[in-house]
PDB file of C-alpha atoms in Angstrom:
ATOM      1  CA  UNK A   1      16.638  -4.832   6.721  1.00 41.00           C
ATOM      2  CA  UNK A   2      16.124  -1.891   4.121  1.00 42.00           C
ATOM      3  CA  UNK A   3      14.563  -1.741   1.096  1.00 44.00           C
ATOM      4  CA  UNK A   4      14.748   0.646  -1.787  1.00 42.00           C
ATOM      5  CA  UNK A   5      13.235   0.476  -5.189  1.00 42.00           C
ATOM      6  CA  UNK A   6      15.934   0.614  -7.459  1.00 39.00           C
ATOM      7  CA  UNK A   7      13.867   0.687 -10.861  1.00 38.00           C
ATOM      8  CA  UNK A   8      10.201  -0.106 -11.869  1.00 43.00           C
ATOM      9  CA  UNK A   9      11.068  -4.079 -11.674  1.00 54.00           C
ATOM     10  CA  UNK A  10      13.878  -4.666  -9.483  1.00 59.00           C
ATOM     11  CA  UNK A  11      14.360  -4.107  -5.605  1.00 63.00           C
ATOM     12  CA  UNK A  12      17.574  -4.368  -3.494  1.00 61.00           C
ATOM     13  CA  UNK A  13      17.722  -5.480  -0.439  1.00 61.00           C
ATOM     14  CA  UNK A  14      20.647  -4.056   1.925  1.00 60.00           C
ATOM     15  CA  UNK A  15      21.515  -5.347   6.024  1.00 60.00           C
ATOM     16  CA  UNK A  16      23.385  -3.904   8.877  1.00 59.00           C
ATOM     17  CA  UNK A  17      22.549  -1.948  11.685  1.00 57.00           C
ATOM     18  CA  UNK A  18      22.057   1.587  12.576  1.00 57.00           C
ATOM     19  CA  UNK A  19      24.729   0.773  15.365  1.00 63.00           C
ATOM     20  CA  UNK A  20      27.726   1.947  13.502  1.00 65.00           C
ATOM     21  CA  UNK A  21      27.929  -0.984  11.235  1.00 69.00           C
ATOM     22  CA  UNK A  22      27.956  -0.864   7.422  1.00 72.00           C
ATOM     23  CA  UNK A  23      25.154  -1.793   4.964  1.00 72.00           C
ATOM     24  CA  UNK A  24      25.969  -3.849   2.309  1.00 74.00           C
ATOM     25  CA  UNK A  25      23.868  -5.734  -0.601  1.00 75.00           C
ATOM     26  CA  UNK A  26      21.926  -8.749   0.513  1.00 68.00           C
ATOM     27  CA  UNK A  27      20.311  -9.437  -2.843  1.00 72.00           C
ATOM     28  CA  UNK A  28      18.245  -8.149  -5.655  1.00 82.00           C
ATOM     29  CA  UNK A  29      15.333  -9.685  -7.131  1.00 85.00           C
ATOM     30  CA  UNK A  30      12.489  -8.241 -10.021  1.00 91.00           C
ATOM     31  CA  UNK A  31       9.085  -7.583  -8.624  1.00 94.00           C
ATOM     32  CA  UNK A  32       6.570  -9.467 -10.882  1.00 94.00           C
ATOM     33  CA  UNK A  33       5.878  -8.240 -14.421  1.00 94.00           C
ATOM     34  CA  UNK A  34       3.130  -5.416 -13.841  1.00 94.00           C
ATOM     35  CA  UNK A  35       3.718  -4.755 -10.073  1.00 94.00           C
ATOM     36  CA  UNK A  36       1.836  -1.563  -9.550  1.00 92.00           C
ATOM     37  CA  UNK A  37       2.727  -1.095  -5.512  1.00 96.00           C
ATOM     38  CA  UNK A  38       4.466  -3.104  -3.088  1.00 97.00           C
ATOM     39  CA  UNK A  39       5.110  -2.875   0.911  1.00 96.00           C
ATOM     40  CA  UNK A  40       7.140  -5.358   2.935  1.00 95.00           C
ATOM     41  CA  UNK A  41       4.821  -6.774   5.216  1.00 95.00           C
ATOM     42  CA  UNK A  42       5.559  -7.859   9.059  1.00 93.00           C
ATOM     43  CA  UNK A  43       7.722 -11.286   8.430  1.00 94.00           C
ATOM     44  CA  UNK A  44       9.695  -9.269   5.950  1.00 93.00           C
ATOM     45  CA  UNK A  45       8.768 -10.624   2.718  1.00 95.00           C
ATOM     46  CA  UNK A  46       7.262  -8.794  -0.390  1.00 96.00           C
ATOM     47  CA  UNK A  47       3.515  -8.105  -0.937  1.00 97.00           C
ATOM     48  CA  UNK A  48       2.881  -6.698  -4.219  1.00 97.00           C
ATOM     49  CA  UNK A  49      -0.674  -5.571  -6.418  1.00 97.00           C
ATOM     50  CA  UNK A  50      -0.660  -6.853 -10.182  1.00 96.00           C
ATOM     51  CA  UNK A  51      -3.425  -5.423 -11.538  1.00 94.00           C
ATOM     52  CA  UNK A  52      -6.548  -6.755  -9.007  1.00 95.00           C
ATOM     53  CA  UNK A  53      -4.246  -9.423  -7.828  1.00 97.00           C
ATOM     54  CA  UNK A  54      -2.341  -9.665  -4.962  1.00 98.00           C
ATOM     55  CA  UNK A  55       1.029 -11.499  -4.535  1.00 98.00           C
ATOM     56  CA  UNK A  56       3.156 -12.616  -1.976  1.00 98.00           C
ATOM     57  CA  UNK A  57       7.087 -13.030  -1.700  1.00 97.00           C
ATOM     58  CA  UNK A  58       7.909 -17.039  -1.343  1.00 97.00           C
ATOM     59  CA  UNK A  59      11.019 -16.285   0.306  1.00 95.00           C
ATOM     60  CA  UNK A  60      12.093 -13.358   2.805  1.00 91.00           C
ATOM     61  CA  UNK A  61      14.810 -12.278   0.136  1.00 88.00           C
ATOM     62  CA  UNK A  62      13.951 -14.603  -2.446  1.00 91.00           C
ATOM     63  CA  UNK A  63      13.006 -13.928  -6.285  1.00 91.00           C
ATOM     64  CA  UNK A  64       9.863 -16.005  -6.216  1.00 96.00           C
ATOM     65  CA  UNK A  65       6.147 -14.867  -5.820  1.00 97.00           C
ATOM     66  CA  UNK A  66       2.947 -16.775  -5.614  1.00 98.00           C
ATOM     67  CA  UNK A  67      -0.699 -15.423  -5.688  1.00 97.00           C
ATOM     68  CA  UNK A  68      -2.120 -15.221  -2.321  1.00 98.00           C
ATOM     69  CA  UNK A  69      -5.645 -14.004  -3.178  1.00 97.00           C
ATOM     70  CA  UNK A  70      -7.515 -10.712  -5.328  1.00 97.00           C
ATOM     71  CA  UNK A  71      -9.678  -7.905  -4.548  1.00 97.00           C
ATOM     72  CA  UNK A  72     -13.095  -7.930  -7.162  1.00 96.00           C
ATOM     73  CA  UNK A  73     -12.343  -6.544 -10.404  1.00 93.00           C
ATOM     74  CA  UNK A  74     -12.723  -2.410 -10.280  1.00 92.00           C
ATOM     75  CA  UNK A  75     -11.820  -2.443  -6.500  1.00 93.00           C
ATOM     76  CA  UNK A  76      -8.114  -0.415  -8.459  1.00 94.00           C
ATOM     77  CA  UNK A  77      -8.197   1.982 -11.399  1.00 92.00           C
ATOM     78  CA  UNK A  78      -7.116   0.672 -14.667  1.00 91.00           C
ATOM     79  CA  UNK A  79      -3.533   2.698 -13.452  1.00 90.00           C
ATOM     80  CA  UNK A  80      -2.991  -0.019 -10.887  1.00 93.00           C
ATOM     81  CA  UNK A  81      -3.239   1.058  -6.847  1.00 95.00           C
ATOM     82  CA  UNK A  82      -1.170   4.318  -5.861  1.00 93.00           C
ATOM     83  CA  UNK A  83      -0.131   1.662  -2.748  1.00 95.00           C
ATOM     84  CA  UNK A  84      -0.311  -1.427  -0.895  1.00 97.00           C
ATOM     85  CA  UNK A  85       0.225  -0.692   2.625  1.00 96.00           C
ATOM     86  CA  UNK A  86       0.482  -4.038   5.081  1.00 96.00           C
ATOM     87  CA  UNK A  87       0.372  -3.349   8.917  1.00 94.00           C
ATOM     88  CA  UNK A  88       1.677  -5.762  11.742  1.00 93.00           C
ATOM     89  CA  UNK A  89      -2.007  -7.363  12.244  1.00 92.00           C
ATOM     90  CA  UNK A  90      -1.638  -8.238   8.413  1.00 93.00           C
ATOM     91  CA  UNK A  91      -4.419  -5.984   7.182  1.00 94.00           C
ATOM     92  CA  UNK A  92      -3.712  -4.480   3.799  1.00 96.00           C
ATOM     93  CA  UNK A  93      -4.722  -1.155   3.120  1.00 95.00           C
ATOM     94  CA  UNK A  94      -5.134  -0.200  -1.232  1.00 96.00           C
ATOM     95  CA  UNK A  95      -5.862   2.614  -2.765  1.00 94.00           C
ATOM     96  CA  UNK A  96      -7.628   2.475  -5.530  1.00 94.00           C
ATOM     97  CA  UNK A  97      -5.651   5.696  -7.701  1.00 91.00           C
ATOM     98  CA  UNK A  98      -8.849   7.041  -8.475  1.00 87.00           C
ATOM     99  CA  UNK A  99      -8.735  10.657  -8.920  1.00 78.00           C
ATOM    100  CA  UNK A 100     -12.084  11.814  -8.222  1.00 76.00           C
ATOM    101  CA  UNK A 101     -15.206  12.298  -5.913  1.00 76.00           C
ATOM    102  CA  UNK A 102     -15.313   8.268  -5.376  1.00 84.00           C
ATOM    103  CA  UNK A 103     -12.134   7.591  -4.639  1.00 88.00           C
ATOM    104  CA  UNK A 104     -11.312   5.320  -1.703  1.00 90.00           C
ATOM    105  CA  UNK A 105      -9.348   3.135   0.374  1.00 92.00           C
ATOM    106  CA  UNK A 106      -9.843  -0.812   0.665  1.00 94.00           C
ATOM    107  CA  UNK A 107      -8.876  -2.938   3.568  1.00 94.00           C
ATOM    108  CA  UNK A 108      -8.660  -6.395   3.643  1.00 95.00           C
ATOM    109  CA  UNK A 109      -7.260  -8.990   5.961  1.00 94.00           C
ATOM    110  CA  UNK A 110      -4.452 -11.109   4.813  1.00 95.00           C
ATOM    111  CA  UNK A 111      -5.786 -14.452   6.403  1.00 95.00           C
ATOM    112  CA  UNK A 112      -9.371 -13.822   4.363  1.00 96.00           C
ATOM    113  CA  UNK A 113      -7.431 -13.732   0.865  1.00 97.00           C
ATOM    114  CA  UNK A 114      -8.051 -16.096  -1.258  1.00 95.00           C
ATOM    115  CA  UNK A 115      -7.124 -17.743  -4.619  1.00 96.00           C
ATOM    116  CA  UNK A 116     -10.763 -19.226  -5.403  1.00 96.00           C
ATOM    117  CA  UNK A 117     -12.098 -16.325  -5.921  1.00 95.00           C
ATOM    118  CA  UNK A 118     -11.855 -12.340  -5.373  1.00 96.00           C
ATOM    119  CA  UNK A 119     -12.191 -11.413  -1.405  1.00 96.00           C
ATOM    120  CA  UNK A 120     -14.502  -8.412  -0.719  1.00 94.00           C
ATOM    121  CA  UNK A 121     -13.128  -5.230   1.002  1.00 94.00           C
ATOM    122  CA  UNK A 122     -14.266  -2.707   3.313  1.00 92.00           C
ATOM    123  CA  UNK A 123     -13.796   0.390   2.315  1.00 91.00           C
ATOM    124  CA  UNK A 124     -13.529   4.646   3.559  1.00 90.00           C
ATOM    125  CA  UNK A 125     -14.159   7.585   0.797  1.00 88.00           C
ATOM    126  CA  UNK A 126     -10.750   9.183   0.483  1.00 86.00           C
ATOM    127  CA  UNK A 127      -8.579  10.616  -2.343  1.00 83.00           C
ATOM    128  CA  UNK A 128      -5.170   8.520  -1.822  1.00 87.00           C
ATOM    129  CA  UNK A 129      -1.641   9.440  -3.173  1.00 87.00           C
ATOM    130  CA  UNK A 130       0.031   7.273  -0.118  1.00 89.00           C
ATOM    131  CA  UNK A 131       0.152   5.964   3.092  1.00 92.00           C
ATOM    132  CA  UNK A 132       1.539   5.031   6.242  1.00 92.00           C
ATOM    133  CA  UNK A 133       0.272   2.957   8.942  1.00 92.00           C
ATOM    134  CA  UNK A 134       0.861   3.478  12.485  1.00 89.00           C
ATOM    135  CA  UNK A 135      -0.197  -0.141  14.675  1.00 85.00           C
ATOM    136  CA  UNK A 136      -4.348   0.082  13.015  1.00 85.00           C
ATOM    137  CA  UNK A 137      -4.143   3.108  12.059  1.00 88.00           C
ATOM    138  CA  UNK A 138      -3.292   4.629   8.898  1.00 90.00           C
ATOM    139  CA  UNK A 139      -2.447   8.177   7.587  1.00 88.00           C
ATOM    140  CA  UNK A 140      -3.152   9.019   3.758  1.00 87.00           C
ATOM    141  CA  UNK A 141      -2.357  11.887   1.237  1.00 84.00           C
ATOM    142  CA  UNK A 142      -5.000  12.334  -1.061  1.00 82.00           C
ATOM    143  CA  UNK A 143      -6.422  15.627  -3.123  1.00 74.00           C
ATOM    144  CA  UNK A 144      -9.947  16.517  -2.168  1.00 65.00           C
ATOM    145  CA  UNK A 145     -12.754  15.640  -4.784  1.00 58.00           C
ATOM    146  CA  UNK A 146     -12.472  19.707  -6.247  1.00 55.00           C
ATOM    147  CA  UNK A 147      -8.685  19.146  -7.311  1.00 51.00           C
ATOM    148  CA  UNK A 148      -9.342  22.348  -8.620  1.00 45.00           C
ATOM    149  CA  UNK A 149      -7.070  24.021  -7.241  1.00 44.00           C
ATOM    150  CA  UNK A 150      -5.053  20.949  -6.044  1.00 50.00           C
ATOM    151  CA  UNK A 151      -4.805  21.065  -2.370  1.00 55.00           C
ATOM    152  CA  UNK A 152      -3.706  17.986  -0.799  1.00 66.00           C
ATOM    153  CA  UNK A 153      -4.069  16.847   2.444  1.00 70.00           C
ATOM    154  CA  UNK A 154      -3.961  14.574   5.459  1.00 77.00           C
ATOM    155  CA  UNK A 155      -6.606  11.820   6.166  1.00 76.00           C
ATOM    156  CA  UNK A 156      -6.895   9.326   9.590  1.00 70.00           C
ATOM    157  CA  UNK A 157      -8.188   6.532   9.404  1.00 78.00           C
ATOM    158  CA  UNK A 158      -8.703   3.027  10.893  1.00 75.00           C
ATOM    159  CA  UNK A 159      -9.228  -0.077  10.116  1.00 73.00           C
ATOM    160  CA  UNK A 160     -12.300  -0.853  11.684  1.00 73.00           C
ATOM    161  CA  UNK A 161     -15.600  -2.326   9.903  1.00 71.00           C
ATOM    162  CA  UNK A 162     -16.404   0.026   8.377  1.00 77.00           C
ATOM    163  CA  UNK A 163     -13.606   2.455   8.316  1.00 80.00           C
ATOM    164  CA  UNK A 164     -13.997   5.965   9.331  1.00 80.00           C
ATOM    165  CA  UNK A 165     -11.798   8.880   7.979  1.00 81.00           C
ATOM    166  CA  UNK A 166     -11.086  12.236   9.640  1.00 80.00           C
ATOM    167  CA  UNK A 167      -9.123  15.118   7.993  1.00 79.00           C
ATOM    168  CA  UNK A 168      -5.752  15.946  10.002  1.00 79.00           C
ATOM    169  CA  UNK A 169      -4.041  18.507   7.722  1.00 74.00           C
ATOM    170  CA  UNK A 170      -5.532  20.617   5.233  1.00 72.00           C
ATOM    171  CA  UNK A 171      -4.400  22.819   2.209  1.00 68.00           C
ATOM    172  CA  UNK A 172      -0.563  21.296   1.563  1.00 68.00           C
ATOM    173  CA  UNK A 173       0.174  23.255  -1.803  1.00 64.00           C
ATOM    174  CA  UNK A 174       1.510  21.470  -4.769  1.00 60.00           C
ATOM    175  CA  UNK A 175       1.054  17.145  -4.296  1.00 60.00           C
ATOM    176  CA  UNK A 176       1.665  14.839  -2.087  1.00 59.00           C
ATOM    177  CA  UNK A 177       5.674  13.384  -1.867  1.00 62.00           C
ATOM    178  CA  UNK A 178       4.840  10.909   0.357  1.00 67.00           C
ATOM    179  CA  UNK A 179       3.803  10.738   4.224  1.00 71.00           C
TER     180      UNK A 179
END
């Protein structure tokens, strides 16, 4: 299964196989009203950050979402995350689109979310653009805290308690297009 954003609200979902077969439209559903990032997590259905909350597709495919728990208030600038990344353990990885000194990166384990009530995070200092996980691991572009001049880079990280980052690549020119 692939899937592209194809505006702000709406996401298409194309199958096939990258054994010579065609793709073709499977559906197309709206993310919820405010959606600032989204990942597909590891069962193939939707995860998605409104504001401090965080939702959860019903379906795999389906135009549904319920609330599955939040992050405290302030955990995400007032811009909404710059991503929601979900890894095959089901940890989610945020960050918070802050763009200075204190920016960081939350993690938070799917089975400890909760609708009662916000579910604390552990966190790593780290200016964050995006990210990519690889098994616990994760990769993020992020500016230093100078941005002046703006030089992104390359951080490691894991997912342990508490999270550790390392610098990989330094001084990319211009801003980060992804990773």
């Amino acid at each position: 299964m692939k899937v592209s954003l194809a505006s702000v609200a709406s996401v298409v979902v194309m199958g096939g196989s990258a054994l010579g077969q065609s793709f073709g439209l499977v559906g197309q559903f709206s993310l919820p009203s405010g959606t600032a990032a989204w990942d597909v997590g590891p069962d193939g259905r939707v995860w998605a950050m409104v504001g401090s909350s965080i939702v959860r597709q019903d379906a795999v495919n389906g135009g549904s979402f319920s609330p599955v728990g939040s992050v405290p208030s302030g955990t995400v600038s007032s811009f909404g995350a710059s991503f929601l990344r979900v890894n095959s353990a089901g940890v989610l990885a945020i960050g918070d689109n802050n763009f200075n000194a204190s920016a960081r990166v939350h993690f938070v384990e799917a089975t400890a979310l909760s609708t009662s009530g916000p579910t604390a995070t552990s966190s790593v200092l780290v200016g964050n653009f995006a990210a990519r996980w690889n098994g616990s691991d994760v990769y993020i572009t992020g500016a230093g805290s100078d941005f002046v001049p703006f030089v992104a880079r390359v951080t490691y990280t894991d997912a342990a308690t508490p999270p550790t980052a390392t610098r990989v690549i330094s001084g990319v020119g211009g801003a980060s297009g992804g990773i």
